[in-house]
Amino acid sequence: TFIKYSVHEIKTPLSIISLNNQLREKTLGEDKYTKKINSAIKTLKNSYEDMSFFISQNYIDYDKEIINIKELLKNRVDYFKSIAIEQGREISLEVNNDLFLNISKTEISRLIDNNLSNAIKYSKIKSTIKVELKENSLKFISQGKQIANTKAIFEKYKRYDNSTGGHGLGLSIVKDVALKNSISIDVSSKNGENIFEYTFNCHSDDIS
């Protein structure tokens, strides 16, 4: 209930901040302040999308469609690059093939966005977050503190580093999406490297 009301409270001021920053850019041009504001807006929008999805996923049956994961990944990585830069990280993307999934765009976007957001949040400053798509496997590789329990982090309200803020919903949403769509999850954490790997068993035979 708290999250439901929070979503409604955030929507209007978020839209006002976003619109006014766009008007400021149009009038005065882009500068270091608008870049920081845009990064903060994108971060807040991601949290807003998580909360909206969290309260609606049991009531809305999201329509499935054929999604080219390569194209979607490029789009989402581009979206998060400015956030990463403002927080002293970089994102690299390596795609070896097209991958078509019969899945809800909303659901697969939550999976990708939450992994990118978490990688930025918990990785070392001045490190590079690697995103790799090979055949029907998607990996998010980052440098950071070792994850003590790689299964517990997918529970609601859990965070794998309590020194960093967050509502603890992101990875629980990822887990829900994965279970619903026959996506296997494998997390490894050792030698300062954290790897989140997702194997898509809902892919079409068309992997070119």
GROMACS .gro file of C-alpha atoms in nm:
model
  208
    1THR     CA    1   0.000   0.000   0.000
    2PHE     CA    2   0.286   0.235   0.086
    3ILE     CA    3   0.451   0.168  -0.252
    4LYS     CA    4   0.118   0.221  -0.430
    5TYR     CA    5   0.075   0.566  -0.277
    6SER     CA    6   0.442   0.648  -0.334
    7VAL     CA    7   0.402   0.581  -0.707
    8HIS     CA    8   0.115   0.830  -0.727
    9GLU     CA    9   0.307   1.090  -0.525
   10ILE     CA   10   0.619   1.062  -0.743
   11LYS     CA   11   0.457   1.072  -1.088
   12THR     CA   12   0.358   1.441  -1.108
   13PRO     CA   13   0.672   1.603  -0.960
   14LEU     CA   14   0.891   1.371  -1.169
   15SER     CA   15   0.713   1.485  -1.485
   16ILE     CA   16   0.747   1.852  -1.382
   17ILE     CA   17   1.121   1.819  -1.312
   18SER     CA   18   1.178   1.637  -1.642
   19LEU     CA   19   0.979   1.891  -1.847
   20ASN     CA   20   1.145   2.193  -1.689
   21ASN     CA   21   1.492   2.052  -1.739
   22GLN     CA   22   1.411   1.993  -2.106
   23LEU     CA   23   1.293   2.355  -2.134
   24ARG     CA   24   1.609   2.474  -1.958
   25GLU     CA   25   1.824   2.278  -2.205
   26LYS     CA   26   1.631   2.419  -2.499
   27THR     CA   27   1.672   2.775  -2.373
   28LEU     CA   28   2.026   2.771  -2.230
   29GLY     CA   29   2.179   2.462  -2.389
   30GLU     CA   30   2.321   2.152  -2.224
   31ASP     CA   31   2.575   2.199  -1.946
   32LYS     CA   32   2.717   1.997  -1.655
   33TYR     CA   33   2.413   2.079  -1.442
   34THR     CA   34   2.155   1.956  -1.693
   35LYS     CA   35   2.364   1.639  -1.741
   36LYS     CA   36   2.356   1.569  -1.367
   37ILE     CA   37   1.983   1.645  -1.351
   38ASN     CA   38   1.912   1.417  -1.649
   39SER     CA   39   2.109   1.137  -1.485
   40ALA     CA   40   1.914   1.178  -1.161
   41ILE     CA   41   1.583   1.186  -1.351
   42LYS     CA   42   1.669   0.860  -1.531
   43THR     CA   43   1.761   0.694  -1.200
   44LEU     CA   44   1.436   0.809  -1.042
   45LYS     CA   45   1.236   0.696  -1.346
   46ASN     CA   46   1.386   0.349  -1.317
   47SER     CA   47   1.278   0.328  -0.951
   48TYR     CA   48   0.934   0.458  -1.049
   49GLU     CA   49   0.902   0.192  -1.321
   50ASP     CA   50   1.003  -0.077  -1.069
   51MET     CA   51   0.741   0.032  -0.817
   52SER     CA   52   0.472   0.062  -1.086
   53PHE     CA   53   0.553  -0.287  -1.215
   54PHE     CA   54   0.566  -0.430  -0.861
   55ILE     CA   55   0.213  -0.318  -0.774
   56SER     CA   56   0.061  -0.407  -1.113
   57GLN     CA   57   0.227  -0.736  -1.216
   58ASN     CA   58  -0.037  -0.951  -1.044
   59TYR     CA   59  -0.325  -0.759  -1.203
   60ILE     CA   60  -0.202  -0.691  -1.556
   61ASP     CA   61  -0.142  -0.961  -1.814
   62TYR     CA   62   0.132  -0.805  -2.026
   63ASP     CA   63   0.099  -0.892  -2.394
   64LYS     CA   64   0.384  -1.089  -2.546
   65GLU     CA   65   0.548  -0.995  -2.874
   66ILE     CA   66   0.857  -1.090  -3.070
   67ILE     CA   67   1.143  -0.880  -2.932
   68ASN     CA   68   1.488  -0.847  -3.087
   69ILE     CA   69   1.699  -0.849  -2.771
   70LYS     CA   70   2.003  -0.709  -2.953
   71GLU     CA   71   1.815  -0.392  -3.047
   72LEU     CA   72   1.653  -0.359  -2.705
   73LEU     CA   73   1.990  -0.402  -2.532
   74LYS     CA   74   2.146  -0.126  -2.744
   75ASN     CA   75   1.860   0.105  -2.653
   76ARG     CA   76   1.876   0.035  -2.277
   77VAL     CA   77   2.255   0.052  -2.260
   78ASP     CA   78   2.244   0.391  -2.436
   79TYR     CA   79   1.984   0.506  -2.181
   80PHE     CA   80   2.199   0.406  -1.882
   81LYS     CA   81   2.534   0.526  -2.020
   82SER     CA   82   2.481   0.884  -1.902
   83ILE     CA   83   2.392   0.757  -1.553
   84ALA     CA   84   2.708   0.547  -1.547
   85ILE     CA   85   2.927   0.836  -1.665
   86GLU     CA   86   2.789   1.073  -1.400
   87GLN     CA   87   2.867   0.808  -1.138
   88GLY     CA   88   3.219   0.744  -1.264
   89ARG     CA   89   3.158   0.417  -1.449
   90GLU     CA   90   3.140   0.304  -1.809
   91ILE     CA   91   2.927   0.045  -1.989
   92SER     CA   92   3.047  -0.169  -2.279
   93LEU     CA   93   2.819  -0.383  -2.494
   94GLU     CA   94   2.924  -0.692  -2.690
   95VAL     CA   95   2.660  -0.859  -2.905
   96ASN     CA   96   2.744  -1.165  -3.113
   97ASN     CA   97   2.403  -1.238  -3.264
   98ASP     CA   98   2.040  -1.144  -3.299
   99LEU     CA   99   1.814  -1.305  -3.041
  100PHE     CA  100   1.436  -1.301  -3.077
  101LEU     CA  101   1.216  -1.368  -2.774
  102ASN     CA  102   0.842  -1.409  -2.749
  103ILE     CA  103   0.804  -1.203  -2.433
  104SER     CA  104   0.648  -0.889  -2.289
  105LYS     CA  105   0.861  -0.585  -2.368
  106THR     CA  106   0.774  -0.442  -2.026
  107GLU     CA  107   0.896  -0.754  -1.847
  108ILE     CA  108   1.222  -0.802  -2.036
  109SER     CA  109   1.295  -0.430  -2.001
  110ARG     CA  110   1.261  -0.458  -1.622
  111LEU     CA  111   1.509  -0.747  -1.624
  112ILE     CA  112   1.764  -0.556  -1.831
  113ASP     CA  113   1.717  -0.219  -1.658
  114ASN     CA  114   1.748  -0.359  -1.307
  115ASN     CA  115   2.069  -0.541  -1.392
  116LEU     CA  116   2.219  -0.228  -1.544
  117SER     CA  117   2.104  -0.014  -1.251
  118ASN     CA  118   2.244  -0.257  -0.994
  119ALA     CA  119   2.573  -0.293  -1.180
  120ILE     CA  120   2.618   0.086  -1.181
  121LYS     CA  121   2.516   0.117  -0.816
  122TYR     CA  122   2.737  -0.159  -0.674
  123SER     CA  123   3.041  -0.159  -0.903
  124LYS     CA  124   3.372   0.010  -0.833
  125ILE     CA  125   3.423   0.369  -0.941
  126LYS     CA  126   3.622   0.400  -1.267
  127SER     CA  127   3.534   0.042  -1.361
  128THR     CA  128   3.368  -0.082  -1.680
  129ILE     CA  129   3.043  -0.278  -1.671
  130LYS     CA  130   3.037  -0.539  -1.945
  131VAL     CA  131   2.713  -0.650  -2.107
  132GLU     CA  132   2.747  -0.956  -2.330
  133LEU     CA  133   2.490  -1.131  -2.551
  134LYS     CA  134   2.609  -1.463  -2.695
  135GLU     CA  135   2.359  -1.702  -2.852
  136ASN     CA  136   2.075  -1.724  -2.595
  137SER     CA  137   2.281  -1.609  -2.297
  138LEU     CA  138   2.293  -1.256  -2.154
  139LYS     CA  139   2.562  -1.157  -1.902
  140PHE     CA  140   2.614  -0.850  -1.687
  141ILE     CA  141   2.973  -0.841  -1.556
  142SER     CA  142   3.093  -0.585  -1.303
  143GLN     CA  143   3.378  -0.527  -1.060
  144GLY     CA  144   3.275  -0.489  -0.697
  145LYS     CA  145   3.235  -0.628  -0.348
  146GLN     CA  146   3.178  -1.003  -0.328
  147ILE     CA  147   2.815  -1.110  -0.288
  148ALA     CA  148   2.791  -1.324   0.026
  149ASN     CA  149   2.466  -1.500  -0.068
  150THR     CA  150   2.386  -1.501  -0.440
  151LYS     CA  151   2.036  -1.646  -0.385
  152ALA     CA  152   1.917  -1.426  -0.100
  153ILE     CA  153   1.965  -1.109  -0.307
  154PHE     CA  154   1.663  -1.205  -0.520
  155GLU     CA  155   1.432  -1.191  -0.218
  156LYS     CA  156   1.210  -0.884  -0.177
  157TYR     CA  157   1.367  -0.591   0.011
  158LYS     CA  158   1.712  -0.753   0.012
  159ARG     CA  159   2.021  -0.563  -0.105
  160TYR     CA  160   2.361  -0.718  -0.159
  161ASP     CA  161   2.536  -0.415  -0.011
  162ASN     CA  162   2.351  -0.239   0.271
  163SER     CA  163   2.587   0.058   0.254
  164THR     CA  164   2.423   0.155  -0.076
  165GLY     CA  165   2.068   0.287  -0.097
  166GLY     CA  166   1.779   0.113  -0.271
  167HIS     CA  167   1.434  -0.028  -0.207
  168GLY     CA  168   1.533  -0.391  -0.259
  169LEU     CA  169   1.269  -0.462  -0.524
  170GLY     CA  170   1.480  -0.472  -0.841
  171LEU     CA  171   1.619  -0.824  -0.827
  172SER     CA  172   1.296  -0.971  -0.689
  173ILE     CA  173   1.126  -0.831  -1.000
  174VAL     CA  174   1.401  -0.987  -1.214
  175LYS     CA  175   1.339  -1.323  -1.046
  176ASP     CA  176   0.962  -1.298  -1.105
  177VAL     CA  177   1.015  -1.216  -1.473
  178ALA     CA  178   1.262  -1.503  -1.511
  179LEU     CA  179   1.034  -1.760  -1.349
  180LYS     CA  180   0.739  -1.652  -1.559
  181ASN     CA  181   0.932  -1.671  -1.887
  182SER     CA  182   1.153  -1.981  -1.842
  183ILE     CA  183   1.471  -1.777  -1.802
  184SER     CA  184   1.750  -1.946  -1.606
  185ILE     CA  185   1.953  -1.736  -1.360
  186ASP     CA  186   2.313  -1.800  -1.261
  187VAL     CA  187   2.509  -1.563  -1.037
  188SER     CA  188   2.878  -1.599  -0.958
  189SER     CA  189   3.083  -1.372  -0.733
  190LYS     CA  190   3.456  -1.423  -0.688
  191ASN     CA  191   3.789  -1.243  -0.725
  192GLY     CA  192   3.616  -0.906  -0.725
  193GLU     CA  193   3.396  -0.990  -1.024
  194ASN     CA  194   3.018  -1.029  -1.013
  195ILE     CA  195   2.850  -1.204  -1.306
  196PHE     CA  196   2.473  -1.221  -1.354
  197GLU     CA  197   2.393  -1.461  -1.638
  198TYR     CA  198   2.047  -1.518  -1.788
  199THR     CA  199   1.982  -1.806  -2.025
  200PHE     CA  200   1.669  -1.765  -2.235
  201ASN     CA  201   1.473  -2.084  -2.286
  202CYS     CA  202   1.186  -1.890  -2.444
  203HIS     CA  203   1.385  -1.792  -2.752
  204SER     CA  204   1.279  -1.868  -3.107
  205ASP     CA  205   1.484  -2.092  -3.336
  206ASP     CA  206   1.589  -1.785  -3.533
  207ILE     CA  207   1.931  -1.703  -3.382
  208SER     CA  208   2.135  -1.557  -3.663
   0.00000   0.00000   0.00000
